[in-house]
PDB file of C-alpha atoms and ligand atoms in Angstrom:
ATOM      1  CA  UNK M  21       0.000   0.000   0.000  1.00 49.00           C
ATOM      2  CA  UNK M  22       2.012   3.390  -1.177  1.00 53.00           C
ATOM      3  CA  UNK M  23       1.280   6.266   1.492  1.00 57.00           C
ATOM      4  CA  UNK M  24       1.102   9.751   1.102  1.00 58.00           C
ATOM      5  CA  UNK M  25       2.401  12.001   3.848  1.00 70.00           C
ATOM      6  CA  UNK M  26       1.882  15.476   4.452  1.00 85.00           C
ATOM      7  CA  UNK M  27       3.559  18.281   5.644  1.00 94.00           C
ATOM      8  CA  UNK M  28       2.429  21.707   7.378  1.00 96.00           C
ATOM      9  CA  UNK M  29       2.346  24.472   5.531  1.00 96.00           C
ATOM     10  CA  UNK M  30       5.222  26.379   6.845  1.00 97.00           C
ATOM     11  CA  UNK M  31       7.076  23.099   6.725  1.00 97.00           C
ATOM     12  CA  UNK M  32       6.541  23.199   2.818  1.00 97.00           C
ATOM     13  CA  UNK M  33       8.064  26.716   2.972  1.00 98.00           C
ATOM     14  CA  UNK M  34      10.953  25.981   4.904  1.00 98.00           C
ATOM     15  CA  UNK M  35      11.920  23.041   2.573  1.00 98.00           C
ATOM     16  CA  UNK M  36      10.582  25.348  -0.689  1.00 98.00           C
ATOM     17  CA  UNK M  37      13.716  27.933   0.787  1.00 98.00           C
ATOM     18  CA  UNK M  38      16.133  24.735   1.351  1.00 98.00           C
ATOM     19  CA  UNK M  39      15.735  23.888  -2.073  1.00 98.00           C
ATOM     20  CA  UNK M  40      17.141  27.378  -3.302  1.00 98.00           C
ATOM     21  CA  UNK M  41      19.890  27.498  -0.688  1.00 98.00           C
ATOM     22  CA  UNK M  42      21.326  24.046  -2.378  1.00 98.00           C
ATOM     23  CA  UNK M  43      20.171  24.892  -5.677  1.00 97.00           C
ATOM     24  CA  UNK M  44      22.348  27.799  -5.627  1.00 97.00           C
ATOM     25  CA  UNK M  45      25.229  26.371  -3.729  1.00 95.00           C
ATOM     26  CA  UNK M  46      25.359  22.973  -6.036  1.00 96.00           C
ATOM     27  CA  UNK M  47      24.584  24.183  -9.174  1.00 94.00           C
ATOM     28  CA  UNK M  48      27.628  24.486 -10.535  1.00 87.00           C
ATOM     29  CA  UNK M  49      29.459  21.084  -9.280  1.00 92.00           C
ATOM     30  CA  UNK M  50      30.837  18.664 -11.409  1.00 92.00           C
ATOM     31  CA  UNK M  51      31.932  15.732  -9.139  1.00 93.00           C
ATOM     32  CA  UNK M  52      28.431  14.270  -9.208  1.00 95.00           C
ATOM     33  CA  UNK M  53      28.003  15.886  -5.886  1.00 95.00           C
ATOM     34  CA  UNK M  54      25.655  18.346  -7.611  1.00 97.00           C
ATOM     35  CA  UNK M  55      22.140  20.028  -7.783  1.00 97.00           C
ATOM     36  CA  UNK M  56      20.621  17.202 -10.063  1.00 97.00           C
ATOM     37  CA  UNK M  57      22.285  14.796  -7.660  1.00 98.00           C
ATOM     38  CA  UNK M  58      20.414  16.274  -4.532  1.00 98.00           C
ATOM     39  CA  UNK M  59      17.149  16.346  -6.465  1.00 98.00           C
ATOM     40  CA  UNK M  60      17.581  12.322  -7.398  1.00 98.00           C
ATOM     41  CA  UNK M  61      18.128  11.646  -3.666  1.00 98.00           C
ATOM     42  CA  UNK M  62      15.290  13.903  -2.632  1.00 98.00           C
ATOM     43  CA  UNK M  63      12.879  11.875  -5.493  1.00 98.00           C
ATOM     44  CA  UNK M  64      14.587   8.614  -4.612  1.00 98.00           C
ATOM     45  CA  UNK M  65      13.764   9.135  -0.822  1.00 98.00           C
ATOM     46  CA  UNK M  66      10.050  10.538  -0.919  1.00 97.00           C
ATOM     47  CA  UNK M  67       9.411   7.084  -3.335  1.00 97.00           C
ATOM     48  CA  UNK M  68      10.881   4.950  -0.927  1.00 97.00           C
ATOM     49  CA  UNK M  69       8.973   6.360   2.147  1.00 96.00           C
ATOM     50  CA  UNK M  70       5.636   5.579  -0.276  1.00 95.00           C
ATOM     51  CA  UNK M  71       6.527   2.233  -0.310  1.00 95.00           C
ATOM     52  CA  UNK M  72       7.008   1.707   4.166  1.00 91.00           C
ATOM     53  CA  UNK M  73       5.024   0.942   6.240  1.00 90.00           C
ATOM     54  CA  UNK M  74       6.244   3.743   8.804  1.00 87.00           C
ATOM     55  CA  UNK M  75       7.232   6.091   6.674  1.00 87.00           C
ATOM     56  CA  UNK M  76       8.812   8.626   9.009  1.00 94.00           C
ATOM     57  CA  UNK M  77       8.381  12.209   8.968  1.00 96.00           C
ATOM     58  CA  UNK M  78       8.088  13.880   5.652  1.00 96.00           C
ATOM     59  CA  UNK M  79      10.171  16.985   6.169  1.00 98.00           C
ATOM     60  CA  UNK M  80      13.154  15.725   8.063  1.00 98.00           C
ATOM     61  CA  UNK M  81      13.575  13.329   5.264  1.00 98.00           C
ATOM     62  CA  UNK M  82      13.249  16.160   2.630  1.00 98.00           C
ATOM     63  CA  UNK M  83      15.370  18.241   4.938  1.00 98.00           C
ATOM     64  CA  UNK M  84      18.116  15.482   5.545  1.00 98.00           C
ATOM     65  CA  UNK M  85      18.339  14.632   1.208  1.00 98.00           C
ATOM     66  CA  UNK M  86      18.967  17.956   0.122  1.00 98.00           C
ATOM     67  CA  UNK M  87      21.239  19.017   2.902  1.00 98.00           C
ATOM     68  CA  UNK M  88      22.810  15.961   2.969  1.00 97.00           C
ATOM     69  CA  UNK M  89      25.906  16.985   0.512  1.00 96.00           C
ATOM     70  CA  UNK M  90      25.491  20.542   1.226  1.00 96.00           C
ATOM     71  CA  UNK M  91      29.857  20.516   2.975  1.00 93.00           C
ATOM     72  CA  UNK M  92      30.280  16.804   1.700  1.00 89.00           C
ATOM     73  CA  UNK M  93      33.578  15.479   4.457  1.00 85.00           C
ATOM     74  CA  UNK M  94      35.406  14.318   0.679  1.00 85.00           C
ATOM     75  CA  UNK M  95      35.424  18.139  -0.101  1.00 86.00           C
ATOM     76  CA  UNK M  96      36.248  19.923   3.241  1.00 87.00           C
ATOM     77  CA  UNK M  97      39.146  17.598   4.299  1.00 87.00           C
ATOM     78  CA  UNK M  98      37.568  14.198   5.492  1.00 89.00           C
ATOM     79  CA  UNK M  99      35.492  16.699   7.881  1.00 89.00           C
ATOM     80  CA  UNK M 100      32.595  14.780   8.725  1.00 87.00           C
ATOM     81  CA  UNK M 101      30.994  17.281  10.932  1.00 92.00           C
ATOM     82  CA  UNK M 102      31.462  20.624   8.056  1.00 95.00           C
ATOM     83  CA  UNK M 103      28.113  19.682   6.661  1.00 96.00           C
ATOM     84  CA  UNK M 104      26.113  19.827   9.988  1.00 96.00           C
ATOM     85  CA  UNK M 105      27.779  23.262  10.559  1.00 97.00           C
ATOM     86  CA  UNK M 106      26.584  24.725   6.934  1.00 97.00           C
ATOM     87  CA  UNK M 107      22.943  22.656   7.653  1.00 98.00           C
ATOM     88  CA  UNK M 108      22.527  24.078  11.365  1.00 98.00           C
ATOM     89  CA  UNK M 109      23.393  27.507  10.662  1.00 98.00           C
ATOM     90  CA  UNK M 110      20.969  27.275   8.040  1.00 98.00           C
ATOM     91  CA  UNK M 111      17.991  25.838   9.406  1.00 98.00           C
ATOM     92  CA  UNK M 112      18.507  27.776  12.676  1.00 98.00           C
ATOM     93  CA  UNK M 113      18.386  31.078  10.289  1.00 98.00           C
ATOM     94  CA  UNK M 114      15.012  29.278   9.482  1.00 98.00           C
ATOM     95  CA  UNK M 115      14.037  28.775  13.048  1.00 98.00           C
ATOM     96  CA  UNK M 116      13.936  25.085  12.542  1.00 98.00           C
ATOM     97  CA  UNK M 117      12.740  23.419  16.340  1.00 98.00           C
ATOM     98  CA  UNK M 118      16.490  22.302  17.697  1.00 98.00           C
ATOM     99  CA  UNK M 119      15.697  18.823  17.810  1.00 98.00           C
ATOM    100  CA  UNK M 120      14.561  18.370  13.875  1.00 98.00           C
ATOM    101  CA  UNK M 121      18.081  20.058  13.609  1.00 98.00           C
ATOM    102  CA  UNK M 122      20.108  17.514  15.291  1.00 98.00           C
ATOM    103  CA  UNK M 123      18.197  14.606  13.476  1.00 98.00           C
ATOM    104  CA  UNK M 124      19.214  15.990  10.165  1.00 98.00           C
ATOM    105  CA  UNK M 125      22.807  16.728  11.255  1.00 97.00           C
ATOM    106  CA  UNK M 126      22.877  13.197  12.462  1.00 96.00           C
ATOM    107  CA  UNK M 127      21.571  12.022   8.873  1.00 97.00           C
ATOM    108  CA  UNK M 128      24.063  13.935   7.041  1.00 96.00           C
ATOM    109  CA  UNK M 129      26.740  12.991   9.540  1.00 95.00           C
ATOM    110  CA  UNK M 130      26.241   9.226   9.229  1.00 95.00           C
ATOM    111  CA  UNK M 131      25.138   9.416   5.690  1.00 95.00           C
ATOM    112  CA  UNK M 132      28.184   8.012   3.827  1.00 92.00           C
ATOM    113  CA  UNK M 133      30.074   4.820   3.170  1.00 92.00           C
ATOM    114  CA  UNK M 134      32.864   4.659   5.135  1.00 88.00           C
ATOM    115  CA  UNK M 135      35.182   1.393   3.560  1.00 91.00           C
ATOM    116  CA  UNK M 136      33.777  -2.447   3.220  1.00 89.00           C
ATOM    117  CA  UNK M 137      34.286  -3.341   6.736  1.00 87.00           C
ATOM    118  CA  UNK M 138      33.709   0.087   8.462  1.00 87.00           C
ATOM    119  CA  UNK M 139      30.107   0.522  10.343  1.00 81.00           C
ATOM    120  CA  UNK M 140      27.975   3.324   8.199  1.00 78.00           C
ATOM    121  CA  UNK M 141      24.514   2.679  10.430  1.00 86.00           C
ATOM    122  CA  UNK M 142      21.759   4.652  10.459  1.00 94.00           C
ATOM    123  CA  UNK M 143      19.211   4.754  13.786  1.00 92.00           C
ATOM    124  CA  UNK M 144      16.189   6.089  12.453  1.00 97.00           C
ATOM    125  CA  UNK M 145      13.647   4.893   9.699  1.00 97.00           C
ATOM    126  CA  UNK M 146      14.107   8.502   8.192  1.00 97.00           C
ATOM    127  CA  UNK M 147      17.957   8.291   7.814  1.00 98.00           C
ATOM    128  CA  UNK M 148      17.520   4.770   6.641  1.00 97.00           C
ATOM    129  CA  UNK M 149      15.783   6.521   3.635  1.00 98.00           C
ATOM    130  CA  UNK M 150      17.531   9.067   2.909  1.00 98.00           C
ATOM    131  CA  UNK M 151      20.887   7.054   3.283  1.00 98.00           C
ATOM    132  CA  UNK M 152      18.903   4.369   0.853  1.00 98.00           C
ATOM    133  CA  UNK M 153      17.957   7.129  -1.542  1.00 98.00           C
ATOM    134  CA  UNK M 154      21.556   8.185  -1.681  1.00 98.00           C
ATOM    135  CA  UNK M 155      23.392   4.966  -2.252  1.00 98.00           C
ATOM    136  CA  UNK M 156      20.687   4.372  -5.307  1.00 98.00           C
ATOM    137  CA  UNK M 157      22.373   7.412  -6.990  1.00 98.00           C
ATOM    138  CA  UNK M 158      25.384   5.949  -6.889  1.00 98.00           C
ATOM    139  CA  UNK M 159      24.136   2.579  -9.263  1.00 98.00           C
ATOM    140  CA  UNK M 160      23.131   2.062 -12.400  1.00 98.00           C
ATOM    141  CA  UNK M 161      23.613   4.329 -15.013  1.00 98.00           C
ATOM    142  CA  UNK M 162      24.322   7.664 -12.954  1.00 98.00           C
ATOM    143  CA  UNK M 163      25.764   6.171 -10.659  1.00 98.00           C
ATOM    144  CA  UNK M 164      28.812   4.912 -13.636  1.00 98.00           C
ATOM    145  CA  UNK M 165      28.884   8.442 -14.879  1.00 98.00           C
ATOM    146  CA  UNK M 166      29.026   9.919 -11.071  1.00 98.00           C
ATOM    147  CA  UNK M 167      32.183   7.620 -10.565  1.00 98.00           C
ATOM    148  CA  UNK M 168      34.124   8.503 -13.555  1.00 98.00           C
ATOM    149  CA  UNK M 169      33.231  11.971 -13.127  1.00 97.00           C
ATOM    150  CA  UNK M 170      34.641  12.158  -9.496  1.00 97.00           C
ATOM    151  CA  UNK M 171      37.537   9.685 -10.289  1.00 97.00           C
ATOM    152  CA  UNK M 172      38.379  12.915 -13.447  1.00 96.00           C
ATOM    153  CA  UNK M 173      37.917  15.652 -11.036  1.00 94.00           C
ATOM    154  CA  UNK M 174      40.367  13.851  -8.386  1.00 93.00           C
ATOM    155  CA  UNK M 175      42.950  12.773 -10.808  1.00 94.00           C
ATOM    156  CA  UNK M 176      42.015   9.038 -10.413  1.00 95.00           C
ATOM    157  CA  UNK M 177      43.118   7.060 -13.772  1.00 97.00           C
ATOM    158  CA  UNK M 178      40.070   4.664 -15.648  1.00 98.00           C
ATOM    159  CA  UNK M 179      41.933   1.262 -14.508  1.00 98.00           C
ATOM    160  CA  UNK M 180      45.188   0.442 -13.951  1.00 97.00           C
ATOM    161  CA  UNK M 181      45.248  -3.483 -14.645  1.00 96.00           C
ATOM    162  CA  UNK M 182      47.875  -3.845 -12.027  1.00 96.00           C
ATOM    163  CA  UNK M 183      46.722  -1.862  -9.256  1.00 95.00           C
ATOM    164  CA  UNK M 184      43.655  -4.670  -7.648  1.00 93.00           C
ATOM    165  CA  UNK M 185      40.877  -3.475  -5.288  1.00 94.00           C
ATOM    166  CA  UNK M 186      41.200  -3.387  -1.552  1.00 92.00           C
ATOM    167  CA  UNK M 187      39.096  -3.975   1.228  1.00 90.00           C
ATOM    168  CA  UNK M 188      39.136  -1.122   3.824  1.00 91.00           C
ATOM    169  CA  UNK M 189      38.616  -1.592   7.483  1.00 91.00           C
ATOM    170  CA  UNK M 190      38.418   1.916   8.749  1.00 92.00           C
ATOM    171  CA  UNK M 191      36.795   5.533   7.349  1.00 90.00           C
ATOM    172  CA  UNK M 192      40.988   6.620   7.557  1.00 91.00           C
ATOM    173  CA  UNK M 193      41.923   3.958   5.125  1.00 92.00           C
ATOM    174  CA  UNK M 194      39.031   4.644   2.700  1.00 89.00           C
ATOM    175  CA  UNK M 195      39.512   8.188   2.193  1.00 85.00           C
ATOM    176  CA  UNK M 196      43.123   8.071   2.347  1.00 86.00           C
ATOM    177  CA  UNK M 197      42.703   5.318  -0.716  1.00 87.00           C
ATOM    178  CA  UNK M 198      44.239   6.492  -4.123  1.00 87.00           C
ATOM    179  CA  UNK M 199      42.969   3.675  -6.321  1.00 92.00           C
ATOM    180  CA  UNK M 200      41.760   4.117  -9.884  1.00 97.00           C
ATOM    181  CA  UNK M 201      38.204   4.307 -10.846  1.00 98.00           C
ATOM    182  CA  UNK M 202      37.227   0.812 -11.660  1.00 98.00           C
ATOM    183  CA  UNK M 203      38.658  -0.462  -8.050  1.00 97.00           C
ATOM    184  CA  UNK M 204      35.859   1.902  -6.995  1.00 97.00           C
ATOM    185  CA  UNK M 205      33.483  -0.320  -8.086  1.00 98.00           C
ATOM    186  CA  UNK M 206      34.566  -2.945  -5.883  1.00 97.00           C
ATOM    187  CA  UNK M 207      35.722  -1.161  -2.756  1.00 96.00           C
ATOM    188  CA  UNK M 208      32.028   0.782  -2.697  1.00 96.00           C
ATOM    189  CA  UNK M 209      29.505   0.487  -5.254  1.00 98.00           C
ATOM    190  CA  UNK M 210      28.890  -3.134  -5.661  1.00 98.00           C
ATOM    191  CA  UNK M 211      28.684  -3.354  -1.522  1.00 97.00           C
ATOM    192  CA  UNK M 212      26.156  -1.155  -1.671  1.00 97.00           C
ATOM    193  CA  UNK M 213      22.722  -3.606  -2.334  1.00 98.00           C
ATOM    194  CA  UNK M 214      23.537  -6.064   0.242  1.00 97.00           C
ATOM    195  CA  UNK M 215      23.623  -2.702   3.020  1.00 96.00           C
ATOM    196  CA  UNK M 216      20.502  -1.212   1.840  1.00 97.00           C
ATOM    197  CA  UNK M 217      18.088  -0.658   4.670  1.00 97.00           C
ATOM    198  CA  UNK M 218      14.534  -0.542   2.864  1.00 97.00           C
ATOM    199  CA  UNK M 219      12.532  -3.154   1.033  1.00 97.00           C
ATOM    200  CA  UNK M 220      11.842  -0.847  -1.729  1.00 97.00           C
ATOM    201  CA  UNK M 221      15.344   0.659  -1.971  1.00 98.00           C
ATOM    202  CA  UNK M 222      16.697  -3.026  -2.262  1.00 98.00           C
ATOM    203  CA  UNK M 223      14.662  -3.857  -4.998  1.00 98.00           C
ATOM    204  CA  UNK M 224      15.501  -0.835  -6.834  1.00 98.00           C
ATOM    205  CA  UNK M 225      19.357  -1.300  -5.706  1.00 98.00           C
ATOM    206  CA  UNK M 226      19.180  -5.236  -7.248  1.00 98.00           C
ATOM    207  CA  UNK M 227      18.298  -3.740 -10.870  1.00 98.00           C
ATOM    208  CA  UNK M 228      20.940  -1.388 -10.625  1.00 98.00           C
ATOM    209  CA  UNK M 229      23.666  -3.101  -9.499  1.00 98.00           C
ATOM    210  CA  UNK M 230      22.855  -5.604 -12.521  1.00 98.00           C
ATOM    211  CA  UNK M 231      23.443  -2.494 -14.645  1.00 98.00           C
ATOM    212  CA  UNK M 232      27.437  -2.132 -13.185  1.00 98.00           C
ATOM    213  CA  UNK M 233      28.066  -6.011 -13.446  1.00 98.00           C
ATOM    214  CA  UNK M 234      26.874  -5.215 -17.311  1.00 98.00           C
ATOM    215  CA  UNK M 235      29.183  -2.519 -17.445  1.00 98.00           C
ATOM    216  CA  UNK M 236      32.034  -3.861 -15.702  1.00 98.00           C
ATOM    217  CA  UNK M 237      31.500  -7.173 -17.880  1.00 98.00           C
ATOM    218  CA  UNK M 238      31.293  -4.783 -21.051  1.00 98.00           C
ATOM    219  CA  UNK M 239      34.394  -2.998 -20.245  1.00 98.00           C
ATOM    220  CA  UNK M 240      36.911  -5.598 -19.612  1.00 98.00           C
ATOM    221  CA  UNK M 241      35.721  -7.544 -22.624  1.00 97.00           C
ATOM    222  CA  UNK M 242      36.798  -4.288 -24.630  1.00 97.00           C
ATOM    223  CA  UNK M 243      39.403  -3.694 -22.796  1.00 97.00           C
ATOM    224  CA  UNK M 244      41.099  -7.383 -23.655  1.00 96.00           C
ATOM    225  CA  UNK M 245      39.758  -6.633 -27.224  1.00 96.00           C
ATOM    226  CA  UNK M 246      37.842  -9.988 -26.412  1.00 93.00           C
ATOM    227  CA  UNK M 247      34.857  -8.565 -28.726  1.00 92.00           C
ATOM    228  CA  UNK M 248      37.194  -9.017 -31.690  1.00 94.00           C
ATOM    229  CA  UNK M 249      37.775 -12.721 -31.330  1.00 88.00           C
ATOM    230  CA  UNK M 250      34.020 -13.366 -30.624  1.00 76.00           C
TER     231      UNK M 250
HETATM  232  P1  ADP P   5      28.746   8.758  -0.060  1.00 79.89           P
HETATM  233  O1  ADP P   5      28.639   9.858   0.922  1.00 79.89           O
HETATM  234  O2  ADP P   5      28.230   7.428   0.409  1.00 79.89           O
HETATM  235  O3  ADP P   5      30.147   8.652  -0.621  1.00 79.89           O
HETATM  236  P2  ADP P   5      27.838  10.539  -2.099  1.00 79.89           P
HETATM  237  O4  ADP P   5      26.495  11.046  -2.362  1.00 79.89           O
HETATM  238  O5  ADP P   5      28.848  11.471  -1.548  1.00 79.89           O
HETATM  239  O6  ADP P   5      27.777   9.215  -1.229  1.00 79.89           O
HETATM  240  O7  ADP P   5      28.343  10.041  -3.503  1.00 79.89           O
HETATM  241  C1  ADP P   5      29.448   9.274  -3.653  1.00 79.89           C
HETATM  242  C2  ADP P   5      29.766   9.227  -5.124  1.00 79.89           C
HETATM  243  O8  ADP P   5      31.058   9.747  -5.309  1.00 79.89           O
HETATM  244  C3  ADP P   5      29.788   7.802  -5.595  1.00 79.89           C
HETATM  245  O9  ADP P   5      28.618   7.519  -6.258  1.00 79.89           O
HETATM  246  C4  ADP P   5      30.937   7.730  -6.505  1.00 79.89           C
HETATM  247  O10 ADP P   5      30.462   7.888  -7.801  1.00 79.89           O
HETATM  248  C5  ADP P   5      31.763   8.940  -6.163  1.00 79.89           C
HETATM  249  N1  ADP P   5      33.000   8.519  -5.537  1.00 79.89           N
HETATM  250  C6  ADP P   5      33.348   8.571  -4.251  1.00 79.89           C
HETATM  251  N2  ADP P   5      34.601   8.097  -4.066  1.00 79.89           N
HETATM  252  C7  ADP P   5      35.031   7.733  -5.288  1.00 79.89           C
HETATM  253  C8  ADP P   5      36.228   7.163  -5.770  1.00 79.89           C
HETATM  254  N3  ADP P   5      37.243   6.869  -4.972  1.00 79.89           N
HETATM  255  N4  ADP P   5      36.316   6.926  -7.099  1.00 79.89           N
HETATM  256  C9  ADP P   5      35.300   7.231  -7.930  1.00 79.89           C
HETATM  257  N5  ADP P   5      34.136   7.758  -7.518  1.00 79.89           N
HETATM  258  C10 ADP P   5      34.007   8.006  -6.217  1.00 79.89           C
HETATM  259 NI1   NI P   6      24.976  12.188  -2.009  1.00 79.89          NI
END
């Protein structure tokens, strides 16, 4: 049964102002961290709350997806905590109640993936979605060109056929990693739909990580020039 939630109408407003504040601040990013990006999450999340059967509160969900990458830690440093400064000056400025405020600094502070064997939990149903709703963006389709767009922007080669994947046991190891793009795919994205915390974002996650086995399958055929002997 899909459920439609509502929010007050100064609630609407306050997200309606959010929106702009990213919009503006995004728009011009081209890591994958950007305004379309934010958007996706925000879709991604407001369909997967349809789909539960508690399907937490509306706009701390909307409030936690497009503030979630508003200082993301990969571009202030490994600073896990700049984001929650940017968001709670902000909704403060927007006299959000204190406690909605921590809840959506404790989404965006526990948001990201952290290495294969490093914890990345989130305690409540709405950062469950909103975390859900972000690893989707990083499958399929988008989620190929987000990782080749970030790999550019950070001077990480395609592949280096030498250079295998590694499995990282703390957040210090995986953001300290230097690998090429393709290891990406196995230190990160094709973890992803086995840590998904919804029913509906799993589903959606299983579809799209058949999309990067595709790829990946796709690409080292080409790349052994295995489609000429076929
Ligand atoms: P998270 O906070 O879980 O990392 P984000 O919304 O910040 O999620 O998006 C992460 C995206 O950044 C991934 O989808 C991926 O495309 C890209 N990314 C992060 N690290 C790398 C990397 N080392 N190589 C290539 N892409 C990366
Ligand atoms: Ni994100």
């Amino acid at each position: 049964m899909l459920k439609e939630r509502t929010m007050t109408e100064e609630q609407t407003q306050i997200v309606e102002r959010t929106e702009s504040f990213v919009k503006a601040k995004l728009e011009k990013e081209s890591t994958g961290h950007d305004w379309w990006h934010i958007l996706r999450v925000r879709n991604n999340a407001l369909n997967i709350a349809r789909h539960e059967t508690d399907p937490g509160d509306l706009f701390i969900i909307q409030l936690g997806a497009l503030l979630h990458d508003i200082a993301d830690w990969k571009f202030n440093g490994g600073d896990l905590k700049a984001g929650s400064v940017v968001a709670t000056k902000w909704l403060t400025e927007q006299a959000v109640a204190p406690a909605v405020i921590q809840h959506v600094c404790d989404i965006i502070e526990s948001i990201s993936f952290k290495g294969a064997r490093a914890k990345s939990a989130m305690k409540t149903i709405e950062g469950q979605i909103v975390q859900d709703a972000d690893r989707l963006d990083a499958l399929g389709a988008i989620g190929i060109a987000r990782a080749f767009a970030y790999g550019g922007h950070f001077d990480r080669s395609i592949y280096e056929p030498d250079v295998a994947p590694e499995t990282h046991n703390t957040f210090e190891q995986y953001k300290n990693s230097k690998g090429h793009t393709i290891n990406h795919f196995y230190e990160k994205l094709l973890l992803l739909k086995d840590r998904m915390n919804t029913k509906a974002g799993r589903t959606i996650a299983e579809q799209r990580h058949a999309y990067l086995e595709g790829f990946l399958q796709q690409f080292f055929l080409e790349w052994n020039g295995e489609d000429w002997r076929q």
